[in-house]
């Protein structure tokens, strides 16, 4: 029997040990592949066909994409989604950041209470939220009346193509502020107080501490919030589906809604799949750009 | 009159807290409106001028809602609950094992496979609905709880969160257990997982609220009325000819309750948990 | 480890239970129908009596919200969801008939020998009007035939100083006049609509505009006729008349409420154009009383054709995938043979067994409904109906919500439709 040197024995033991990792990730890989990755690849394949769910699919190559690129409705939906995403990300990050600062400040008395109040919308079902906000936006609803009586403005929340997109952002921000606030709070709690104490002793005021201590140490959290907020907002569905159905006049018709309509109302499954491909590619390019910019910092 | 620094601080604190309270209330207003309106009579809900408090308290809306038009709401609650429990359990299992595997083992292609898993975040659910639906029908799982549980338990975000957390567990503890002769699985269950309690809890809450709210997927894959989930049920209230607003609001309030109660009891642990997942620098 | 095993065992049990659940030994017929109180009970009763008559058959009715019907039935039909029979409105049924989802009518199940004999069981031409006929073949039996008439709140008319009989509008100009007198404002905001319609669900404005176009002499029931009509000045006039309700005439504020059947019933609007005789039954659950309401024929255009509101209907079909077609048709025959029960609520089924006197008895102003039903034109029967209807709805919405001009919107519609109906 050959005797392996201790060194090599250690090495094989080490390798075997590390290989155990495969077992741990196996269930996830299997299920993700079957139920997420495979359907996405199938959607890619489907985008090259014309299919109305009855009968067999008809291969038409890139025709769906050509149609897509030359249809106003697609580009309009794309820009609606982009506009919604930009506004939501900006407002959500801004508001949740400042709230998280406020809620972790020593001056704050009822931290738990405030945090819970702001987090509440996150756990409420979207359907219920849509019902309530729709009420409040009707021209005799709470918000319309309040604004009319106090400011004299008659705001067409959901009936103007110019106002409706902003209304959607408003409800979206209301719903998810708490979610990102919690992430920021988590990040803030991980900054040891000593840093701030030391800085204060050195005479640093609020703003200096913010810029030189808090923000740099919060970098990972900020990146995480930015990326997840962007991806999540881009894929918004339930809010628009329940509140406006894409209206008025397609002004709130986001990409996911268009994907749904083309497939389930117009039975153009191939075309719908093509739109999904564009959706995926957009996020893919976004992720790559984001990785390139932040790759030096993020520990991904 | 010279206000001392202490005094300035107190005033600042007062102003801050007032502002925060107002903000908190603003966030609560829609919810309060929903609860109050669920107790109004149908005609009063949208009446002009606006009535904040119900003119007559309509407690009937709740019992009415539960069995409105033969919709079996207790059953929908049950369905949503079953799906929630199992989907969250599945999610926790997958995220914990995968997160641990990625964090603690340096096998070949670790990074690559992790990126592959993370890439699923970019897959819009609406895009895979049709292929997924076809897959489900091929497996003959439509109108079956599993059709909701399995897709509902898959989230790359959970894997990410748990991996972050497991990074923070010192390798020495694991080494020590290995020296003591424990198998990897035993180490996972007896050493690493107990440390992960709060992270697990936060993931459960974050993912749970997503599962509880599922609308589109159940709409497509569940046609038998008995198998409907709660959000589906609520959307049914918008009748073609007649929308019973108090009942619809009552059901919406009831739909919020479970998560609300859980949240109130667990919120402290929850916030800490998210913090402990080590969103460190 | 223990916890995990428990979880797996539970999952396994769950799977096994759900499989066992689906065990049946009788003949099972699953029927998809839209939900509409109070008519759900009548349909449920039909299932019960059928099962009593034939104990070896089990009927299960699945009630679905109306707007969801096409999608759900499509999914059930093609996902192998075990669907035997279903109901479908005539706008949507063409897709199902064109794509082989429906089985042809089986005369033997009705105790007849030829299809002509089956047709004699219903009012002449009703299968075409209710969407049971496509490309030369018959697939569905009628379940409802309705036409829209104009409904006016005579109580509001009296309030506005109008005579509730003499001042009933006969032309669209008069209609707008009457409605503006009944519109109520508070601080410049309309709090009671003179007229209202649900612009969100494209089907409603499409149906009304369809009538306008027909009245202008345009051929909308065919795809070619529709496309050709868009170039004519008459089409533009029709579109403008309709959009003016919201934009120029000041009688319609879409933000006040979504559902005009509800708004009218609650006294929040004085007229609407999307109700059939079945609306009497619905009105009873609202605050406005029957005495204060009058259904009248659709106003006409001066110099336009004498055509009333759109005629539409529902048929019930047997799915091609059904394994028990004969029983399925027997069940549908039974389901559709309670016209007396439906007529009590004002819901009309064109079955010849229905005593015409009952219609007069239960439908107030039946002369109006009857006449309009005979005068209305059949609707477009096309598998591309959903997209077409949405494009038309969008053309209207662009003007009302987006502030676009009627000409521009019509051009955009032309583009979209040439794409859809190529």
mmCIF file of C-alpha atoms in Angstrom, chain C residues 45-238:
data_model
loop_
_atom_site.group_PDB
_atom_site.id
_atom_site.type_symbol
_atom_site.label_atom_id
_atom_site.label_comp_id
_atom_site.label_asym_id
_atom_site.label_seq_id
_atom_site.Cartn_x
_atom_site.Cartn_y
_atom_site.Cartn_z
ATOM 1 C CA UNK C 45 -80.476 25.123 -8.607
ATOM 2 C CA UNK C 46 -80.312 23.820 -12.174
ATOM 3 C CA UNK C 47 -77.274 21.759 -11.212
ATOM 4 C CA UNK C 48 -79.097 20.366 -8.228
ATOM 5 C CA UNK C 49 -82.203 19.348 -10.147
ATOM 6 C CA UNK C 50 -80.094 17.806 -12.892
ATOM 7 C CA UNK C 51 -78.183 15.720 -10.377
ATOM 8 C CA UNK C 52 -81.440 14.612 -8.794
ATOM 9 C CA UNK C 53 -82.711 13.522 -12.174
ATOM 10 C CA UNK C 54 -79.505 11.707 -13.105
ATOM 11 C CA UNK C 55 -77.817 10.461 -9.929
ATOM 12 C CA UNK C 56 -74.842 9.047 -11.796
ATOM 13 C CA UNK C 57 -73.745 12.481 -12.919
ATOM 14 C CA UNK C 58 -71.973 15.040 -10.777
ATOM 15 C CA UNK C 59 -72.116 18.678 -11.826
ATOM 16 C CA UNK C 60 -69.672 21.217 -10.470
ATOM 17 C CA UNK C 61 -70.163 24.863 -11.337
ATOM 18 C CA UNK C 62 -67.163 27.125 -11.035
ATOM 19 C CA UNK C 63 -68.191 30.779 -10.742
ATOM 20 C CA UNK C 64 -65.746 33.333 -12.022
ATOM 21 C CA UNK C 65 -65.806 37.132 -12.188
ATOM 22 C CA UNK C 66 -67.047 38.274 -15.585
ATOM 23 C CA UNK C 67 -63.931 40.098 -16.785
ATOM 24 C CA UNK C 68 -61.809 37.052 -15.906
ATOM 25 C CA UNK C 69 -63.932 34.599 -17.845
ATOM 26 C CA UNK C 70 -62.043 34.463 -21.165
ATOM 27 C CA UNK C 71 -58.661 34.079 -19.493
ATOM 28 C CA UNK C 72 -59.765 31.491 -16.968
ATOM 29 C CA UNK C 73 -61.650 29.410 -19.520
ATOM 30 C CA UNK C 74 -58.720 29.579 -21.902
ATOM 31 C CA UNK C 75 -56.349 28.448 -19.170
ATOM 32 C CA UNK C 76 -58.677 25.650 -18.135
ATOM 33 C CA UNK C 77 -59.213 24.513 -21.697
ATOM 34 C CA UNK C 78 -55.582 24.412 -22.665
ATOM 35 C CA UNK C 79 -54.001 23.542 -19.355
ATOM 36 C CA UNK C 80 -56.029 20.378 -19.251
ATOM 37 C CA UNK C 81 -57.888 21.720 -16.258
ATOM 38 C CA UNK C 82 -60.809 19.405 -16.605
ATOM 39 C CA UNK C 83 -63.423 21.691 -18.066
ATOM 40 C CA UNK C 84 -66.451 20.236 -19.809
ATOM 41 C CA UNK C 85 -68.754 23.141 -20.420
ATOM 42 C CA UNK C 86 -68.555 26.910 -20.171
ATOM 43 C CA UNK C 87 -70.390 30.126 -20.825
ATOM 44 C CA UNK C 88 -68.959 32.905 -22.984
ATOM 45 C CA UNK C 89 -70.222 36.257 -24.254
ATOM 46 C CA UNK C 90 -70.505 36.690 -27.981
ATOM 47 C CA UNK C 91 -67.627 39.157 -28.163
ATOM 48 C CA UNK C 92 -65.186 36.581 -26.870
ATOM 49 C CA UNK C 93 -66.651 33.346 -28.138
ATOM 50 C CA UNK C 94 -65.279 33.732 -31.650
ATOM 51 C CA UNK C 95 -61.749 33.083 -30.406
ATOM 52 C CA UNK C 96 -62.818 29.823 -28.803
ATOM 53 C CA UNK C 97 -64.797 28.655 -31.811
ATOM 54 C CA UNK C 98 -62.042 29.628 -34.229
ATOM 55 C CA UNK C 99 -59.399 27.778 -32.253
ATOM 56 C CA UNK C 100 -61.145 24.467 -31.938
ATOM 57 C CA UNK C 101 -61.961 24.739 -28.256
ATOM 58 C CA UNK C 102 -65.689 24.222 -28.810
ATOM 59 C CA UNK C 103 -67.473 21.081 -29.852
ATOM 60 C CA UNK C 104 -70.239 21.306 -32.428
ATOM 61 C CA UNK C 105 -73.812 21.018 -31.214
ATOM 62 C CA UNK C 106 -74.878 17.377 -30.882
ATOM 63 C CA UNK C 107 -78.538 17.118 -31.925
ATOM 64 C CA UNK C 108 -78.968 13.638 -30.406
ATOM 65 C CA UNK C 109 -78.425 14.976 -26.925
ATOM 66 C CA UNK C 110 -81.432 17.224 -27.444
ATOM 67 C CA UNK C 111 -83.518 14.383 -28.685
ATOM 68 C CA UNK C 112 -83.423 15.764 -32.226
ATOM 69 C CA UNK C 113 -82.038 14.466 -35.465
ATOM 70 C CA UNK C 114 -80.823 17.491 -37.334
ATOM 71 C CA UNK C 115 -79.205 20.739 -36.328
ATOM 72 C CA UNK C 116 -82.112 22.642 -37.899
ATOM 73 C CA UNK C 117 -84.482 21.057 -35.424
ATOM 74 C CA UNK C 118 -82.259 22.181 -32.582
ATOM 75 C CA UNK C 119 -82.214 25.728 -33.990
ATOM 76 C CA UNK C 120 -86.001 25.781 -33.891
ATOM 77 C CA UNK C 121 -85.847 25.625 -30.111
ATOM 78 C CA UNK C 122 -84.629 29.204 -30.059
ATOM 79 C CA UNK C 123 -85.667 32.520 -31.557
ATOM 80 C CA UNK C 124 -84.674 32.890 -35.143
ATOM 81 C CA UNK C 125 -81.205 34.317 -35.622
ATOM 82 C CA UNK C 126 -80.507 34.233 -31.907
ATOM 83 C CA UNK C 127 -77.545 31.878 -32.174
ATOM 84 C CA UNK C 128 -75.811 34.336 -34.471
ATOM 85 C CA UNK C 129 -76.609 37.271 -32.233
ATOM 86 C CA UNK C 130 -75.508 35.554 -29.047
ATOM 87 C CA UNK C 131 -72.262 34.200 -30.454
ATOM 88 C CA UNK C 132 -72.968 30.519 -30.935
ATOM 89 C CA UNK C 133 -72.331 30.489 -34.661
ATOM 90 C CA UNK C 134 -69.013 30.694 -36.474
ATOM 91 C CA UNK C 135 -67.877 30.023 -39.995
ATOM 92 C CA UNK C 136 -70.928 28.044 -41.003
ATOM 93 C CA UNK C 137 -71.148 25.849 -37.924
ATOM 94 C CA UNK C 138 -73.129 25.975 -34.699
ATOM 95 C CA UNK C 139 -71.323 25.518 -31.407
ATOM 96 C CA UNK C 140 -73.222 27.168 -28.606
ATOM 97 C CA UNK C 141 -76.793 27.421 -27.364
ATOM 98 C CA UNK C 142 -78.075 30.830 -26.258
ATOM 99 C CA UNK C 143 -78.104 31.641 -22.598
ATOM 100 C CA UNK C 144 -78.859 35.346 -22.646
ATOM 101 C CA UNK C 145 -79.821 37.850 -25.252
ATOM 102 C CA UNK C 146 -79.820 41.459 -24.283
ATOM 103 C CA UNK C 147 -79.510 44.809 -25.833
ATOM 104 C CA UNK C 148 -78.411 48.011 -24.266
ATOM 105 C CA UNK C 149 -80.972 50.760 -23.950
ATOM 106 C CA UNK C 150 -80.617 54.230 -22.553
ATOM 107 C CA UNK C 151 -81.588 54.582 -18.896
ATOM 108 C CA UNK C 152 -82.669 57.922 -17.479
ATOM 109 C CA UNK C 153 -83.404 58.986 -13.964
ATOM 110 C CA UNK C 154 -86.788 60.685 -14.340
ATOM 111 C CA UNK C 155 -86.556 61.871 -10.741
ATOM 112 C CA UNK C 156 -83.546 63.995 -11.694
ATOM 113 C CA UNK C 157 -85.408 65.211 -14.778
ATOM 114 C CA UNK C 158 -88.221 66.504 -12.648
ATOM 115 C CA UNK C 159 -85.714 68.189 -10.345
ATOM 116 C CA UNK C 160 -84.250 69.974 -13.332
ATOM 117 C CA UNK C 161 -87.668 71.180 -14.361
ATOM 118 C CA UNK C 162 -88.040 68.781 -17.262
ATOM 119 C CA UNK C 163 -91.115 66.789 -18.201
ATOM 120 C CA UNK C 164 -90.305 63.093 -17.594
ATOM 121 C CA UNK C 165 -92.248 62.022 -20.682
ATOM 122 C CA UNK C 166 -92.239 64.826 -23.202
ATOM 123 C CA UNK C 167 -88.625 65.759 -22.658
ATOM 124 C CA UNK C 168 -87.158 62.305 -23.137
ATOM 125 C CA UNK C 169 -84.306 62.754 -25.621
ATOM 126 C CA UNK C 170 -84.695 61.272 -29.088
ATOM 127 C CA UNK C 171 -81.517 62.527 -30.669
ATOM 128 C CA UNK C 172 -77.985 62.681 -29.309
ATOM 129 C CA UNK C 173 -78.162 66.471 -29.291
ATOM 130 C CA UNK C 174 -81.232 66.321 -27.079
ATOM 131 C CA UNK C 175 -79.483 63.715 -24.963
ATOM 132 C CA UNK C 176 -76.578 66.024 -24.258
ATOM 133 C CA UNK C 177 -78.960 68.899 -23.516
ATOM 134 C CA UNK C 178 -81.026 66.884 -21.074
ATOM 135 C CA UNK C 179 -77.953 65.499 -19.343
ATOM 136 C CA UNK C 180 -76.359 68.913 -18.875
ATOM 137 C CA UNK C 181 -79.497 70.096 -17.132
ATOM 138 C CA UNK C 182 -79.255 67.134 -14.759
ATOM 139 C CA UNK C 183 -75.532 67.500 -14.004
ATOM 140 C CA UNK C 184 -74.873 68.883 -10.533
ATOM 141 C CA UNK C 185 -71.749 70.767 -9.552
ATOM 142 C CA UNK C 186 -70.181 71.839 -6.278
ATOM 143 C CA UNK C 187 -67.357 74.357 -6.440
ATOM 144 C CA UNK C 188 -66.894 73.653 -10.105
ATOM 145 C CA UNK C 189 -66.425 69.926 -9.526
ATOM 146 C CA UNK C 190 -69.089 67.647 -10.928
ATOM 147 C CA UNK C 191 -70.620 65.712 -8.038
ATOM 148 C CA UNK C 192 -73.415 64.169 -10.036
ATOM 149 C CA UNK C 193 -72.726 63.012 -13.564
ATOM 150 C CA UNK C 194 -75.320 63.732 -16.186
ATOM 151 C CA UNK C 195 -74.018 60.669 -17.974
ATOM 152 C CA UNK C 196 -71.438 58.061 -17.109
ATOM 153 C CA UNK C 197 -69.700 55.045 -18.548
ATOM 154 C CA UNK C 198 -66.837 52.852 -17.393
ATOM 155 C CA UNK C 199 -63.946 53.847 -19.631
ATOM 156 C CA UNK C 200 -61.505 51.495 -17.950
ATOM 157 C CA UNK C 201 -63.036 48.295 -19.289
ATOM 158 C CA UNK C 202 -62.758 48.797 -23.035
ATOM 159 C CA UNK C 203 -65.739 46.621 -23.800
ATOM 160 C CA UNK C 204 -68.248 49.238 -22.634
ATOM 161 C CA UNK C 205 -67.172 52.243 -24.692
ATOM 162 C CA UNK C 206 -66.588 49.859 -27.589
ATOM 163 C CA UNK C 207 -70.172 48.641 -27.513
ATOM 164 C CA UNK C 208 -71.622 52.139 -27.339
ATOM 165 C CA UNK C 209 -69.350 53.455 -30.073
ATOM 166 C CA UNK C 210 -70.298 50.408 -32.141
ATOM 167 C CA UNK C 211 -73.898 51.590 -32.098
ATOM 168 C CA UNK C 212 -72.887 55.122 -32.981
ATOM 169 C CA UNK C 213 -70.998 53.805 -35.981
ATOM 170 C CA UNK C 214 -73.858 51.589 -37.062
ATOM 171 C CA UNK C 215 -76.213 54.529 -36.777
ATOM 172 C CA UNK C 216 -73.897 56.455 -39.086
ATOM 173 C CA UNK C 217 -74.221 53.694 -41.612
ATOM 174 C CA UNK C 218 -70.793 52.092 -41.149
ATOM 175 C CA UNK C 219 -70.195 48.352 -41.319
ATOM 176 C CA UNK C 220 -68.622 47.480 -38.003
ATOM 177 C CA UNK C 221 -69.640 43.819 -37.614
ATOM 178 C CA UNK C 222 -66.984 42.749 -40.113
ATOM 179 C CA UNK C 223 -63.237 43.216 -39.822
ATOM 180 C CA UNK C 224 -62.936 44.736 -43.292
ATOM 181 C CA UNK C 225 -65.882 47.032 -42.766
ATOM 182 C CA UNK C 226 -64.361 48.233 -39.520
ATOM 183 C CA UNK C 227 -61.037 49.047 -41.106
ATOM 184 C CA UNK C 228 -62.605 50.795 -44.069
ATOM 185 C CA UNK C 229 -64.906 52.878 -41.911
ATOM 186 C CA UNK C 230 -62.070 54.644 -40.124
ATOM 187 C CA UNK C 231 -61.333 56.813 -43.155
ATOM 188 C CA UNK C 232 -64.819 58.253 -43.330
ATOM 189 C CA UNK C 233 -65.931 61.610 -41.897
ATOM 190 C CA UNK C 234 -68.910 59.837 -40.339
ATOM 191 C CA UNK C 235 -66.629 57.739 -38.166
ATOM 192 C CA UNK C 236 -64.875 60.857 -36.945
ATOM 193 C CA UNK C 237 -68.227 62.479 -36.166
ATOM 194 C CA UNK C 238 -69.295 59.436 -34.185
#
